[in-house]
mmCIF file of C-alpha atoms in Angstrom:
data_model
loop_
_atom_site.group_PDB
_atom_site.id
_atom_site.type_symbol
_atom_site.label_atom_id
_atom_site.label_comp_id
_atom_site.label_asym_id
_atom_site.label_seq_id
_atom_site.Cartn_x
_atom_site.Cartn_y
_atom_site.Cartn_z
ATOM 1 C CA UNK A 1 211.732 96.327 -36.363
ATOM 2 C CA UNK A 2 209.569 97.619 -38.838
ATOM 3 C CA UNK A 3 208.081 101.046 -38.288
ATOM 4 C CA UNK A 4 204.161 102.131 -38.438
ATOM 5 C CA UNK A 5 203.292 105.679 -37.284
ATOM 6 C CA UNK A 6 200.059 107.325 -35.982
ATOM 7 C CA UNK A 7 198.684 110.603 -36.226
ATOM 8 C CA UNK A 8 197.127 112.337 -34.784
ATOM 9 C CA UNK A 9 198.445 110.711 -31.193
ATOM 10 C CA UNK A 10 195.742 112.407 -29.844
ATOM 11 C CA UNK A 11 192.406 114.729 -30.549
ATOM 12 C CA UNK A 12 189.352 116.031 -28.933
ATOM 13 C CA UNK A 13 186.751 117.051 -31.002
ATOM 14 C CA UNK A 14 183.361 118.118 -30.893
ATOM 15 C CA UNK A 15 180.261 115.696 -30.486
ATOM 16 C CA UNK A 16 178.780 115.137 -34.311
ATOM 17 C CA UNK A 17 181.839 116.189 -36.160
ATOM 18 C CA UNK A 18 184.159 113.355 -37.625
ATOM 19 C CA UNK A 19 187.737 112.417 -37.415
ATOM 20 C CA UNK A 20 190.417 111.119 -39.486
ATOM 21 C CA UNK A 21 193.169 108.664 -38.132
ATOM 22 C CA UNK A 22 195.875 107.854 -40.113
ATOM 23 C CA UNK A 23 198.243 104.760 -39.822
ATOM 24 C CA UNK A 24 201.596 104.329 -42.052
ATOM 25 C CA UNK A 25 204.017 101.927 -42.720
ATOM 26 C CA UNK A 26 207.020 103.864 -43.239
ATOM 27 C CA UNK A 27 209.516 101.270 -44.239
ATOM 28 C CA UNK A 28 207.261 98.702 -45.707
ATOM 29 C CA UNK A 29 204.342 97.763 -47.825
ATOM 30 C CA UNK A 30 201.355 96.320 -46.202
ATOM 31 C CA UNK A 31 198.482 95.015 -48.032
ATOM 32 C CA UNK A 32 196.800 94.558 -44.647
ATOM 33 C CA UNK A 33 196.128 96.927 -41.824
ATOM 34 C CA UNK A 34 194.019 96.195 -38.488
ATOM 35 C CA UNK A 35 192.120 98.652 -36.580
ATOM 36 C CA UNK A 36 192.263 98.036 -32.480
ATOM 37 C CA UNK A 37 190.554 99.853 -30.310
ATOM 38 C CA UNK A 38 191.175 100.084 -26.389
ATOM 39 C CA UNK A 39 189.159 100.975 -23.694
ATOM 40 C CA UNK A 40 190.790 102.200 -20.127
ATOM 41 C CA UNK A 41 192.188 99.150 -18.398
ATOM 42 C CA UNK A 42 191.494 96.938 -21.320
ATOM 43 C CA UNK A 43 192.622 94.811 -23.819
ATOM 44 C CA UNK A 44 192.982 96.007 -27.231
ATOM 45 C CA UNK A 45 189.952 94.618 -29.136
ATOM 46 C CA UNK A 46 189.876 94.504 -32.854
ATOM 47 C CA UNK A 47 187.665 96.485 -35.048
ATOM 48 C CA UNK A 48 188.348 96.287 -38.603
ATOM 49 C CA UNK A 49 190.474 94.243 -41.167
ATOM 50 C CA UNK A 50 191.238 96.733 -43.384
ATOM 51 C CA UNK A 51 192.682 95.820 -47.352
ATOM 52 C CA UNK A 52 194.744 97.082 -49.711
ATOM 53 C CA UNK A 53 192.189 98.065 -52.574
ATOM 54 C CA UNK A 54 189.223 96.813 -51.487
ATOM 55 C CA UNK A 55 186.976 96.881 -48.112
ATOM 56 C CA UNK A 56 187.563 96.682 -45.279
ATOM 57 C CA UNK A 57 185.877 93.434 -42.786
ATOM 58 C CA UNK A 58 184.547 94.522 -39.514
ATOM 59 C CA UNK A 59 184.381 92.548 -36.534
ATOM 60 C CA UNK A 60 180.378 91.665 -35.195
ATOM 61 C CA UNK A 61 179.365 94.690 -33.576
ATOM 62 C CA UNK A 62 181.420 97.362 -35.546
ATOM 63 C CA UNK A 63 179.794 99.927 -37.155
ATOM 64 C CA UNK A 64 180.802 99.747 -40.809
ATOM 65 C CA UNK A 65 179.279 103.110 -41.611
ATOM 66 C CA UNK A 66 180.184 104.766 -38.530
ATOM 67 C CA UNK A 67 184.244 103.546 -38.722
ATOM 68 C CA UNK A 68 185.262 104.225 -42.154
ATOM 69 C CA UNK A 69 188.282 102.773 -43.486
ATOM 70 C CA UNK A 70 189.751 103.349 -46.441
ATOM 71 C CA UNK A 71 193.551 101.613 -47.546
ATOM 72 C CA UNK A 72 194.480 103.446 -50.756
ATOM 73 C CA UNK A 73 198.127 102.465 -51.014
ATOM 74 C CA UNK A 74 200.263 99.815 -49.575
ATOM 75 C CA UNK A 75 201.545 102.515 -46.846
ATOM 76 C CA UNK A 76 198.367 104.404 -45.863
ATOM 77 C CA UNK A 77 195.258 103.227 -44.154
ATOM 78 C CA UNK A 78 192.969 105.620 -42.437
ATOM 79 C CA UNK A 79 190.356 105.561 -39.800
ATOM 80 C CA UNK A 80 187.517 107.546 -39.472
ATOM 81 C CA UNK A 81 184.770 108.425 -37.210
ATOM 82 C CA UNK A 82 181.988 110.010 -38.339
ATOM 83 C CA UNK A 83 179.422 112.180 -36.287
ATOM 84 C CA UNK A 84 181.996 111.196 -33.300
ATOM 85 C CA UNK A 85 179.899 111.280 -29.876
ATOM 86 C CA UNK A 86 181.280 110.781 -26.302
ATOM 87 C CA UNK A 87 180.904 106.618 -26.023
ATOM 88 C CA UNK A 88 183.502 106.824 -29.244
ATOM 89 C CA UNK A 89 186.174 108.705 -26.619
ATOM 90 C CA UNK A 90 188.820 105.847 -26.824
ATOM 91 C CA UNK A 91 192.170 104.722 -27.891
ATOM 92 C CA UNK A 92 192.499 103.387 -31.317
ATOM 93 C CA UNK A 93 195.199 101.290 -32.389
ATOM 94 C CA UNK A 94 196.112 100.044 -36.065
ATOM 95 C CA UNK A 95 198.843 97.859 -36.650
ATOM 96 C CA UNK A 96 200.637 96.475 -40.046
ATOM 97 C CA UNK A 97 201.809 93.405 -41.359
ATOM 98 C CA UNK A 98 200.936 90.572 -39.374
ATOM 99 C CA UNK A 99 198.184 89.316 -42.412
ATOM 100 C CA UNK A 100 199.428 86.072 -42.545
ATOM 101 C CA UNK A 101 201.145 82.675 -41.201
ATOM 102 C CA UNK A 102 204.311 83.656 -39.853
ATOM 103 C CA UNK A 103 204.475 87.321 -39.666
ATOM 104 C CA UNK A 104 204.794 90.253 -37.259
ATOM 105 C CA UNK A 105 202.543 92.728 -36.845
ATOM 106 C CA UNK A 106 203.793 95.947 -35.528
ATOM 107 C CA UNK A 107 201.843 98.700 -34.208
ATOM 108 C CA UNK A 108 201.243 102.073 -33.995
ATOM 109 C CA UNK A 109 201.893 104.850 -31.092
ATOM 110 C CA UNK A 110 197.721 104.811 -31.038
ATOM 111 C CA UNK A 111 195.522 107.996 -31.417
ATOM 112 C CA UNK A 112 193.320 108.888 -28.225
ATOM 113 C CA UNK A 113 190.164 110.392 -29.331
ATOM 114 C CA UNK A 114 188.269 112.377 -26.737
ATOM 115 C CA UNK A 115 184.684 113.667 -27.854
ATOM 116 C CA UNK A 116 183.158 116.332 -25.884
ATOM 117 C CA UNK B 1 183.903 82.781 -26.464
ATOM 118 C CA UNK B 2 186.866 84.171 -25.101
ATOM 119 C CA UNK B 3 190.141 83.010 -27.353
ATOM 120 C CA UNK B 4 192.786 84.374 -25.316
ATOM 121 C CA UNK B 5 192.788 83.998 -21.472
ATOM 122 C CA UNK B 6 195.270 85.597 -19.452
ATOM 123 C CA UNK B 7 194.581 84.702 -15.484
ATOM 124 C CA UNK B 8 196.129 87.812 -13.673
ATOM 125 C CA UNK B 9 194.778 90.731 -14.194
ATOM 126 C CA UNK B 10 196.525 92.670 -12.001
ATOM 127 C CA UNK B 11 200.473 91.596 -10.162
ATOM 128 C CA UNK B 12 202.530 93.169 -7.399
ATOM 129 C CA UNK B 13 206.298 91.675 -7.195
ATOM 130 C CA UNK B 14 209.428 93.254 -5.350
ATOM 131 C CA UNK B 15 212.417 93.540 -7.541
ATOM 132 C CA UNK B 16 214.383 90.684 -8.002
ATOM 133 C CA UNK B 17 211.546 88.293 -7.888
ATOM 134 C CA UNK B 18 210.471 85.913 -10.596
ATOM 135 C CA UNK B 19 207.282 86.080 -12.562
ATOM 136 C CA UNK B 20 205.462 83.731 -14.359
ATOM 137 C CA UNK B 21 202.612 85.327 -16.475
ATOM 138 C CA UNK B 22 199.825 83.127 -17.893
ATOM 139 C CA UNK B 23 197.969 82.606 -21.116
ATOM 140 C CA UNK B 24 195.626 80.070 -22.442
ATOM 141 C CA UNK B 25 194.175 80.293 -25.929
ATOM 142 C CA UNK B 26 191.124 78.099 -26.951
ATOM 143 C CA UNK B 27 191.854 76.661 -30.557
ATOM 144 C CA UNK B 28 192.571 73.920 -31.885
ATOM 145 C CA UNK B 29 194.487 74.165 -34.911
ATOM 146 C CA UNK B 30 197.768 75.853 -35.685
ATOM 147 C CA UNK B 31 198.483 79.083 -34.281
ATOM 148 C CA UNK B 32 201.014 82.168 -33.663
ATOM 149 C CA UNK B 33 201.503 83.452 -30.552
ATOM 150 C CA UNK B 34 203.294 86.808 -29.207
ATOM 151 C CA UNK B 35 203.657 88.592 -26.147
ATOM 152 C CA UNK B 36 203.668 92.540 -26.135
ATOM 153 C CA UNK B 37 204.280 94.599 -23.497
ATOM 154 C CA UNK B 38 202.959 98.258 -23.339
ATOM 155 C CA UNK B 39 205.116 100.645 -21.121
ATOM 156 C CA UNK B 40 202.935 103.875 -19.844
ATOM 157 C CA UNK B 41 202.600 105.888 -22.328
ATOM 158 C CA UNK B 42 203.902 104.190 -25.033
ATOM 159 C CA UNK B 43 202.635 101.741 -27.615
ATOM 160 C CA UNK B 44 202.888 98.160 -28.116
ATOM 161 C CA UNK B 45 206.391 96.543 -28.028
ATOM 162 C CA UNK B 46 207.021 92.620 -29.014
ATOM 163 C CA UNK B 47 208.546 90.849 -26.322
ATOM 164 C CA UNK B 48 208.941 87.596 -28.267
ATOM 165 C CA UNK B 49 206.655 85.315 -30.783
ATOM 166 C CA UNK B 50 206.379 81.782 -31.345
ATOM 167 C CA UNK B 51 206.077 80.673 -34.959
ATOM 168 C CA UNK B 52 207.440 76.768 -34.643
ATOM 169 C CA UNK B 53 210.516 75.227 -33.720
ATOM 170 C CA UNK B 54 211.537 75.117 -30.171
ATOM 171 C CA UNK B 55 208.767 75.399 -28.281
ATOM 172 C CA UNK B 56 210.886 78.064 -25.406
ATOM 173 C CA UNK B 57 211.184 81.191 -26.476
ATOM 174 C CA UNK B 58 213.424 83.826 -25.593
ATOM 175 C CA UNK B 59 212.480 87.181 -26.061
ATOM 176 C CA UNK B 60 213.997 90.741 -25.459
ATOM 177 C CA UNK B 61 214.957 92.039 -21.757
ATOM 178 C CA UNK B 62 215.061 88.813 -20.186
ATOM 179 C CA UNK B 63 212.190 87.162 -20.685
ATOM 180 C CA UNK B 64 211.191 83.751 -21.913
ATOM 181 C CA UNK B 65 207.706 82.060 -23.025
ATOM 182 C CA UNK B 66 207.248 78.210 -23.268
ATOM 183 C CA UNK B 67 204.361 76.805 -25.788
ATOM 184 C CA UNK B 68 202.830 73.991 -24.193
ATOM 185 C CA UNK B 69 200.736 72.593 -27.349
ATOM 186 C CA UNK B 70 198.339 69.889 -25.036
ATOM 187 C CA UNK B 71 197.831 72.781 -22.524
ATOM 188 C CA UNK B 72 197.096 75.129 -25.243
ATOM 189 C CA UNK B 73 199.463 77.424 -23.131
ATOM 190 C CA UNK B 74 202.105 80.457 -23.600
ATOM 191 C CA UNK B 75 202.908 80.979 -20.033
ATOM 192 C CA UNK B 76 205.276 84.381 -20.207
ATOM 193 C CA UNK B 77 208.499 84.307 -17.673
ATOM 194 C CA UNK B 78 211.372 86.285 -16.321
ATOM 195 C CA UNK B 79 213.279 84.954 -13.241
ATOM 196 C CA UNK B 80 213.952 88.226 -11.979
ATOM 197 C CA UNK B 81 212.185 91.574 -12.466
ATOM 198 C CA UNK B 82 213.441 94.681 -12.528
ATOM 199 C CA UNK B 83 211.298 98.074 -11.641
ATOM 200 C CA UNK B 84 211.418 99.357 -15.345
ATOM 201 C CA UNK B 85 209.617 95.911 -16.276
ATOM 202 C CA UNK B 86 206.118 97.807 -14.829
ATOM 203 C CA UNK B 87 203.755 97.400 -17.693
ATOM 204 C CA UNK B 88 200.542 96.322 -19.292
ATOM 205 C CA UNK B 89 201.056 92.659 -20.691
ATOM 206 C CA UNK B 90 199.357 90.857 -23.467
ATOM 207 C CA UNK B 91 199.117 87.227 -24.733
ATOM 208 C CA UNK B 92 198.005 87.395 -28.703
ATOM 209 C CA UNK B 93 197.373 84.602 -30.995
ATOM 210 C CA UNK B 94 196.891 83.778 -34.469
ATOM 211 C CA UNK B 95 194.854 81.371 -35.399
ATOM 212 C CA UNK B 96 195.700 79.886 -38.908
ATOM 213 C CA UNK B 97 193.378 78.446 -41.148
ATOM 214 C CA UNK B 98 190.413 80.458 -39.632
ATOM 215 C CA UNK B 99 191.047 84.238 -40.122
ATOM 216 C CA UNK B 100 194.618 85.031 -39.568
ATOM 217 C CA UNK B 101 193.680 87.503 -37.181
ATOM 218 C CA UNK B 102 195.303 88.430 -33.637
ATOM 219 C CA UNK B 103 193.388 88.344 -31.361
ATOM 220 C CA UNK B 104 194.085 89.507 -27.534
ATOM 221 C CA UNK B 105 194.308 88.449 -24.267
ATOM 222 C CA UNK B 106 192.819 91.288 -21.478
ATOM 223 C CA UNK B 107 196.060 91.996 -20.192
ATOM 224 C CA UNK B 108 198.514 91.836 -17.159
ATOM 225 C CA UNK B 109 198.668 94.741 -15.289
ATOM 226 C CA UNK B 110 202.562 94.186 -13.436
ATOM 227 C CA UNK B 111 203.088 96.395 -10.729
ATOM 228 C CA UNK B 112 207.218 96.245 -9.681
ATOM 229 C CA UNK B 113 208.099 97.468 -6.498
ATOM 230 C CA UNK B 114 211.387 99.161 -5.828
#
């Protein structure tokens, strides 16, 4: 299957600093990204639609300003936190492909973020 | 409202016995559906998708998933289960013509016991 890598796989930052997650398709184009994000002993829950070129759509509740996402090419999407505090500790997941009727989606290793 | 039910939350088998997962999604129009499996420590993996056509599915490592389109089910199976299938289980669906999005299911915690 196609490939989509992650980094960093993990970080631990300081509260009020920000953090960038990046997500690549290595062997494909993908006009569409998604953002997950997963809490200990739960499902992955999705945060962000993020698009090739122009913005990104957030799911109710997601902080536009406080997850920024910005998908500059068809291989790179990146995530990031700004003025990161401890409730943001979580794993984040972003997957590619999967924008459409009869396609995969393949996913990431996942970054955890730990904010102390 | 929940989209994507999956019953068990958490399941203990011994090795060698069968397993029947279940999922229940709540739309009513035409939809993708997938099973991933998450190993500790590692990311998602897709055990098998349904697109159209025959409604069982076979997917990698044994296992098998049956659409059941008036029950609005994906019930995941395996008839016998091996110790390195202990993993995190998800039900996801697509639901076409509404945002193309996949969404979850909570999860299957299965616990295999040597």
């Amino acid at each position: 299957g196609a490939v989509v890598s992650q980094h960093p796989s993990w970080v631990i930052c300081k509260s009020g600093t920000s953090v960038k997650i990046e997500c690549r398709s290595l062997d494909f184009q993908a006009t569409t990204m998604f953002w997950y994000r997963q809490f200990p002993k739960q499902s992955l829950m999705l945060m962000a639609t993020s698009n090739e070129g122009s913005k990104a759509t957030y799911e109710q509740g997601v902080e536009k300003d406080k997850f920024l996402i910005n998908h500059a090419s068809l291989t790179l999407s990146t995530l990031t936190v700004t003025s990161a505090h401890p409730e943001d500790s979580s794993f984040y997941i972003c997957s590619a492909g999967g924008g459409g009727l009869n396609t995969e989606a393949f996913f990431g290793q996942g970054t955890r973020l730990t904010v102390v | 409202a929940q989209s994507v039910s999956q019953h068990n939350h958490h399941v203990i088998l011994s090795e060698a016995a069968s397993l029947e997962l279940g999922c229940n999604y709540s739309y009513g129009g035409t939809v993708n559906l997938f099973w991933y499996v998450q190993y500790p420590g590692q990311h998602l993996q897709l055990l098998l998708k349904y697109f159209s056509g025959d409604p069982l599915v076979k997917g990698i490592k044994g296992f098998e998933a049956e659409f059941i389109k008036s029950k609005f089910s994906f019930n995941l199976r395996k008839p016998s289960v091996q110790w390195s299938d202990t993993a995190e289980y998800f039900c996801a669906v697509r639901r076409m013509n509404r945002d193309d999005k996949i969404i979850f299911g909570k999860g299957t915690r299965l616990h295999i016991l040597p």
